[in-house]
XYZ file of N, CA and C in Angstrom:
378
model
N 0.837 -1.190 0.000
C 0.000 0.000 0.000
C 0.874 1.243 0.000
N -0.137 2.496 -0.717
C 0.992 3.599 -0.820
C 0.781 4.118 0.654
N 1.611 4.908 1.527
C 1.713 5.864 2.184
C 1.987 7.204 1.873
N 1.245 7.945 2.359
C 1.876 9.126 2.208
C 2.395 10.018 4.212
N 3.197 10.833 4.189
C 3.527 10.766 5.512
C 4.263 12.530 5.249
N 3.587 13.407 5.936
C 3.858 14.274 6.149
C 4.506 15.052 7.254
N 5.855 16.361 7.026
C 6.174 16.684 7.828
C 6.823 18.109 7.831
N 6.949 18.844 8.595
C 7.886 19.867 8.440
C 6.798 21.350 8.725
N 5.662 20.929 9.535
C 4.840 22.062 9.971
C 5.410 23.006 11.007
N 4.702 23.397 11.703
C 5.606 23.938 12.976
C 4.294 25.800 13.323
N 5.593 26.778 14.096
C 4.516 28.088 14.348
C 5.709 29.228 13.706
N 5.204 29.845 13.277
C 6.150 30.962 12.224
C 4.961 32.101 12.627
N 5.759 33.608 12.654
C 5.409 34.712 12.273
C 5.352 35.503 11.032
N 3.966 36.317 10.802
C 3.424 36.844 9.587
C 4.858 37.060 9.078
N 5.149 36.431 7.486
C 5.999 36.815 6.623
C 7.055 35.799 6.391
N 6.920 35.020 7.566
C 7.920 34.069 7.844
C 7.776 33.374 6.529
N 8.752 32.008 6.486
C 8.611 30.554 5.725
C 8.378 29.526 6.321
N 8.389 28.626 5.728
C 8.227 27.014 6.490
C 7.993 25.740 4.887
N 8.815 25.038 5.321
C 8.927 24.004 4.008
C 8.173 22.789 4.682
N 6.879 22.102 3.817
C 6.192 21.292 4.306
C 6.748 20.091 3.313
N 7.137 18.682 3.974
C 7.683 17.566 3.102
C 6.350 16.474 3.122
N 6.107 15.811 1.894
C 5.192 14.431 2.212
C 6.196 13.359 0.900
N 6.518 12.373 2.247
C 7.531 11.210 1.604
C 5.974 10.092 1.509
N 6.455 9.243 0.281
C 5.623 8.669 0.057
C 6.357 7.107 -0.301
N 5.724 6.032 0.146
C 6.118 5.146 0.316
C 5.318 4.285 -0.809
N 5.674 2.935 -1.599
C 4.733 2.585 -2.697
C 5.557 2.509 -3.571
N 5.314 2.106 -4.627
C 5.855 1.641 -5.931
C 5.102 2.563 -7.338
N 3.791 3.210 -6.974
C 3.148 3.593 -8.011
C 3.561 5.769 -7.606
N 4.443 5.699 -6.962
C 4.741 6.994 -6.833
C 4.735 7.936 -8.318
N 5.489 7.006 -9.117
C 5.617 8.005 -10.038
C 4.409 8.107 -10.986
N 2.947 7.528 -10.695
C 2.301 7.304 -12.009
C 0.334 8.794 -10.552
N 1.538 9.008 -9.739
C 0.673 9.686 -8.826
C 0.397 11.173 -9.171
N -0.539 11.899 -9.080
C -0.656 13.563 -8.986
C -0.922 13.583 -7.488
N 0.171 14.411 -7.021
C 0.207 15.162 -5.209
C 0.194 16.363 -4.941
N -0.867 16.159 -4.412
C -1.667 17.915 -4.265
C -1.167 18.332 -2.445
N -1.303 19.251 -2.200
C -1.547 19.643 -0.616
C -3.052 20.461 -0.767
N -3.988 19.987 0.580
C -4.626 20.233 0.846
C -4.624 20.956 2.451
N -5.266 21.974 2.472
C -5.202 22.504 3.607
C -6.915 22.687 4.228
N -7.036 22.824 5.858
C -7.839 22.779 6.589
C -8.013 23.791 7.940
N -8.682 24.773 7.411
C -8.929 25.710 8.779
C -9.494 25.595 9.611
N -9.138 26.241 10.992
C -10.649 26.167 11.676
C -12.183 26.325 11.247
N -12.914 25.759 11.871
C -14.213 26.051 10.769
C -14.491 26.117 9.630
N -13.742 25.985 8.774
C -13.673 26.180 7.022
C -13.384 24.503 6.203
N -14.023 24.776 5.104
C -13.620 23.925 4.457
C -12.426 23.495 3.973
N -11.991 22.102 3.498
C -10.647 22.024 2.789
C -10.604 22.882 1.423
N -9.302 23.224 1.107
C -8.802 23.787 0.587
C -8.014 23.671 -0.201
N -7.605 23.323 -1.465
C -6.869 22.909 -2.083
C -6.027 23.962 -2.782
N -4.331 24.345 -2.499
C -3.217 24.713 -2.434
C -2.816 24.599 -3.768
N -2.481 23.344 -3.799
C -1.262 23.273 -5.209
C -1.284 21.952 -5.371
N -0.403 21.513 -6.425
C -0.826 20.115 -6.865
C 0.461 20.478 -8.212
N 0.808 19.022 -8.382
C 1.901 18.265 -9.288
C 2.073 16.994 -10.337
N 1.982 17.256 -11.121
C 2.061 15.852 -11.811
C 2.915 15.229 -11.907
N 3.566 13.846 -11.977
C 4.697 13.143 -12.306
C 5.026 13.403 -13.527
N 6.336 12.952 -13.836
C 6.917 12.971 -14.898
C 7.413 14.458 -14.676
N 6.913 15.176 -16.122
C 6.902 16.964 -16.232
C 7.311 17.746 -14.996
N 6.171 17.445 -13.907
C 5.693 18.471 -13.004
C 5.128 19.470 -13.088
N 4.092 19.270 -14.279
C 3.211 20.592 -14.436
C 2.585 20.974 -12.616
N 2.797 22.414 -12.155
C 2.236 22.834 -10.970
C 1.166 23.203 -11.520
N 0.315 23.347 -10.047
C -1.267 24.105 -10.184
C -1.269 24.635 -8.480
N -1.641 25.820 -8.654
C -1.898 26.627 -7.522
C -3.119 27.365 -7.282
N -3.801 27.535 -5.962
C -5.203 27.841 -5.483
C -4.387 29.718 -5.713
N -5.523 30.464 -6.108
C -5.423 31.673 -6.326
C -5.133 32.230 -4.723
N -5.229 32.065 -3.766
C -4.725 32.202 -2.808
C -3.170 32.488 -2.126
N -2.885 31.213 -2.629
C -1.471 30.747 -2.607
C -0.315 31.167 -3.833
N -1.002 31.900 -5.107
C 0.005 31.804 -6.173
C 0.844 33.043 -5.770
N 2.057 32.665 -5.875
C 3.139 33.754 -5.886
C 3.845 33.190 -4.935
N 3.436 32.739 -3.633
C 4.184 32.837 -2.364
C 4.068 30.926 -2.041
N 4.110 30.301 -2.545
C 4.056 29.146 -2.252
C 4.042 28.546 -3.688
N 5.108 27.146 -2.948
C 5.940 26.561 -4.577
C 5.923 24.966 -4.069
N 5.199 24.102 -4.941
C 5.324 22.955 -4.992
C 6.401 22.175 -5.895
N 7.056 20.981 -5.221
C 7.997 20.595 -6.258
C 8.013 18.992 -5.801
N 8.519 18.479 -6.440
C 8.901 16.694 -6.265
C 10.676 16.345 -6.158
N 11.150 15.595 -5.424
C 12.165 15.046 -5.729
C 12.144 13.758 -5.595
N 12.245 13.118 -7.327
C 11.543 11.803 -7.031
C 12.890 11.031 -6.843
N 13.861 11.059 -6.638
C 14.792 10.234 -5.871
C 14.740 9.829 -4.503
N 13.898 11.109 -3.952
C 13.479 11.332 -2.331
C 11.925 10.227 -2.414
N 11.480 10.361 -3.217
C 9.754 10.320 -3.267
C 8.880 11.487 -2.571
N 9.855 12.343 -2.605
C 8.755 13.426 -1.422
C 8.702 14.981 -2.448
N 7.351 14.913 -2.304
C 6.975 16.274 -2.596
C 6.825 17.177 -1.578
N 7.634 18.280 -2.079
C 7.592 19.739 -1.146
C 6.482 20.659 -1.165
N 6.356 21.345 -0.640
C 5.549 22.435 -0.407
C 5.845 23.972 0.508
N 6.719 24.592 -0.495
C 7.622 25.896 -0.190
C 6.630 27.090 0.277
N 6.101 27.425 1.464
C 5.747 27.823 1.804
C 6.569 29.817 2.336
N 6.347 30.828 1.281
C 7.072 31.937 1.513
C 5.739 33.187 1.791
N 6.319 34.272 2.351
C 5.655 35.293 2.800
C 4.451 34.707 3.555
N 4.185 34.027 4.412
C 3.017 33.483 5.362
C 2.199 34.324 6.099
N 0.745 34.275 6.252
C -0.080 35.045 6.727
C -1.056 34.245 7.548
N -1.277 34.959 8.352
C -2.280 34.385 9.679
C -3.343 33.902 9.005
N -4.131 33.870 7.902
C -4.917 33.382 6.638
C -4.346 31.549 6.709
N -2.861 31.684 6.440
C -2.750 30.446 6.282
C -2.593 29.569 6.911
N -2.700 30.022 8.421
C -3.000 28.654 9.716
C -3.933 27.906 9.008
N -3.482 26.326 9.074
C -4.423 25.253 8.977
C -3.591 24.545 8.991
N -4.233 22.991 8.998
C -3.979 21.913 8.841
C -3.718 21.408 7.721
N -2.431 20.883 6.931
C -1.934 20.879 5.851
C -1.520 19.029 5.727
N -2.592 19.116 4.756
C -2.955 17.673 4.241
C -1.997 17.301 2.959
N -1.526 16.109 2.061
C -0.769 15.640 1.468
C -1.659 14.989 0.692
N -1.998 14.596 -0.305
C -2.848 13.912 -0.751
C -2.447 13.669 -2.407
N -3.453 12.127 -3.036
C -2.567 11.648 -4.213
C -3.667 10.842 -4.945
N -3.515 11.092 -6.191
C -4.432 9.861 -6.590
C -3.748 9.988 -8.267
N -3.675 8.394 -8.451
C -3.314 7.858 -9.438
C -3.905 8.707 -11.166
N -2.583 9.124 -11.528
C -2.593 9.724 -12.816
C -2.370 9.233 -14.136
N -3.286 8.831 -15.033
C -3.349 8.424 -16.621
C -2.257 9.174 -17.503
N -2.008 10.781 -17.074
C -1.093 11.173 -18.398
C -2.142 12.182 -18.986
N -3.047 12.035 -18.882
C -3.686 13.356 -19.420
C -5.031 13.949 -18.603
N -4.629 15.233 -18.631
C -5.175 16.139 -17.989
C -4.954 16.724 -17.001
N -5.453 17.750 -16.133
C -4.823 18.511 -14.701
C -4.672 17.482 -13.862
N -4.118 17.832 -13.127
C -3.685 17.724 -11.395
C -4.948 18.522 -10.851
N -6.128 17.986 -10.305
C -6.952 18.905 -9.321
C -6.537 19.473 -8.052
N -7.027 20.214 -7.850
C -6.896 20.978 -6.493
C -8.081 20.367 -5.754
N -9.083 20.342 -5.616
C -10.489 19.956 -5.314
C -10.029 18.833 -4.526
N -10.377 19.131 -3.010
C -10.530 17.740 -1.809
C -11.304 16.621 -2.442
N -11.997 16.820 -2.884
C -12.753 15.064 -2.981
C -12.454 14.299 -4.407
N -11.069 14.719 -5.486
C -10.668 14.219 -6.271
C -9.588 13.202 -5.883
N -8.956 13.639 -4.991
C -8.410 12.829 -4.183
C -8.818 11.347 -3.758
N -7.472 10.642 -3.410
C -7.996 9.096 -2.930
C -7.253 8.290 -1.782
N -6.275 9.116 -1.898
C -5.360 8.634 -0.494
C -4.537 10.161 -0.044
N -4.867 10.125 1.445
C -4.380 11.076 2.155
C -2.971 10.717 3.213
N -2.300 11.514 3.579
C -1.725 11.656 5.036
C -2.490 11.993 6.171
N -1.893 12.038 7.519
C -2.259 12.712 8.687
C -2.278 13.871 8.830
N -1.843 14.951 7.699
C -1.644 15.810 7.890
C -0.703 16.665 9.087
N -0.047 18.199 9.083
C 0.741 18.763 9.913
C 0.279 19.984 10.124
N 0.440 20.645 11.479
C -0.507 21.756 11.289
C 1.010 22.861 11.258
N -0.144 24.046 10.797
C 1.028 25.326 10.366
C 0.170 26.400 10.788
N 1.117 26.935 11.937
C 0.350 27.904 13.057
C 1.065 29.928 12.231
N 0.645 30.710 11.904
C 0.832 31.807 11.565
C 0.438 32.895 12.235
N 1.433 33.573 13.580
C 0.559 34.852 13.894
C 1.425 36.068 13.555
């Protein structure tokens, strides 16, 4: 079974950084699209950014574009999630998530395209 296993949350001040890692364990890593999903208090999930194998075409939530950078190092199996200029907006719970990719078409952002998650890490911003 795949795993996915996230890490590298923590508490940063407005402006700060913080690099979020999800190592993924499995054999079908490379045929995966890995998105981060995020979770606020009270709010719905949220979908961040997202990656395809191979290429690495990115996709980013209009939220997040500019200041946050997704990438893969598939020697590692772990996709990053470069988290720059941070805002009290972006406290939540920061989910890892993956589901098996054909080769054509986007990488969704959208929580329920998804099919296998992490435990997620939380990322505190004041």
């Amino acid at each position: 079974d795949v795993q996915l296993v996230e890490s590298g949350g923590g508490s940063v001040q407005a402006g700060g950084s913080l690099r979020l890692s999800c190592a993924s364990s499995g054999s079908i890593y490379d045929t995966m699209c890995v998105g981060w999903v995020r979770r606020a208090p009270g709010k719905d999930r949220e979908g961040v950014a997202a990656i395809t194998p191979g290429r690495g075409r990115r996709y980013y939530g209009d939220s997040v574009k500019g200041r946050f950078t997704i990438s893969r190092d598939d020697n590692q199996r772990t996709i990053y999630l470069q988290m720059n200029s941070l805002k009290p907006d972006d406290t939540a719970t920061y989910y890892c998530a993956a589901r098996t990719w054909f080769g054509t078409g986007a990488c969704r952002l959208e929580e329920s395209w998804y099919t296998l998650w992490g435990q997620g890490t939380q990322v505190t911003v004041s």
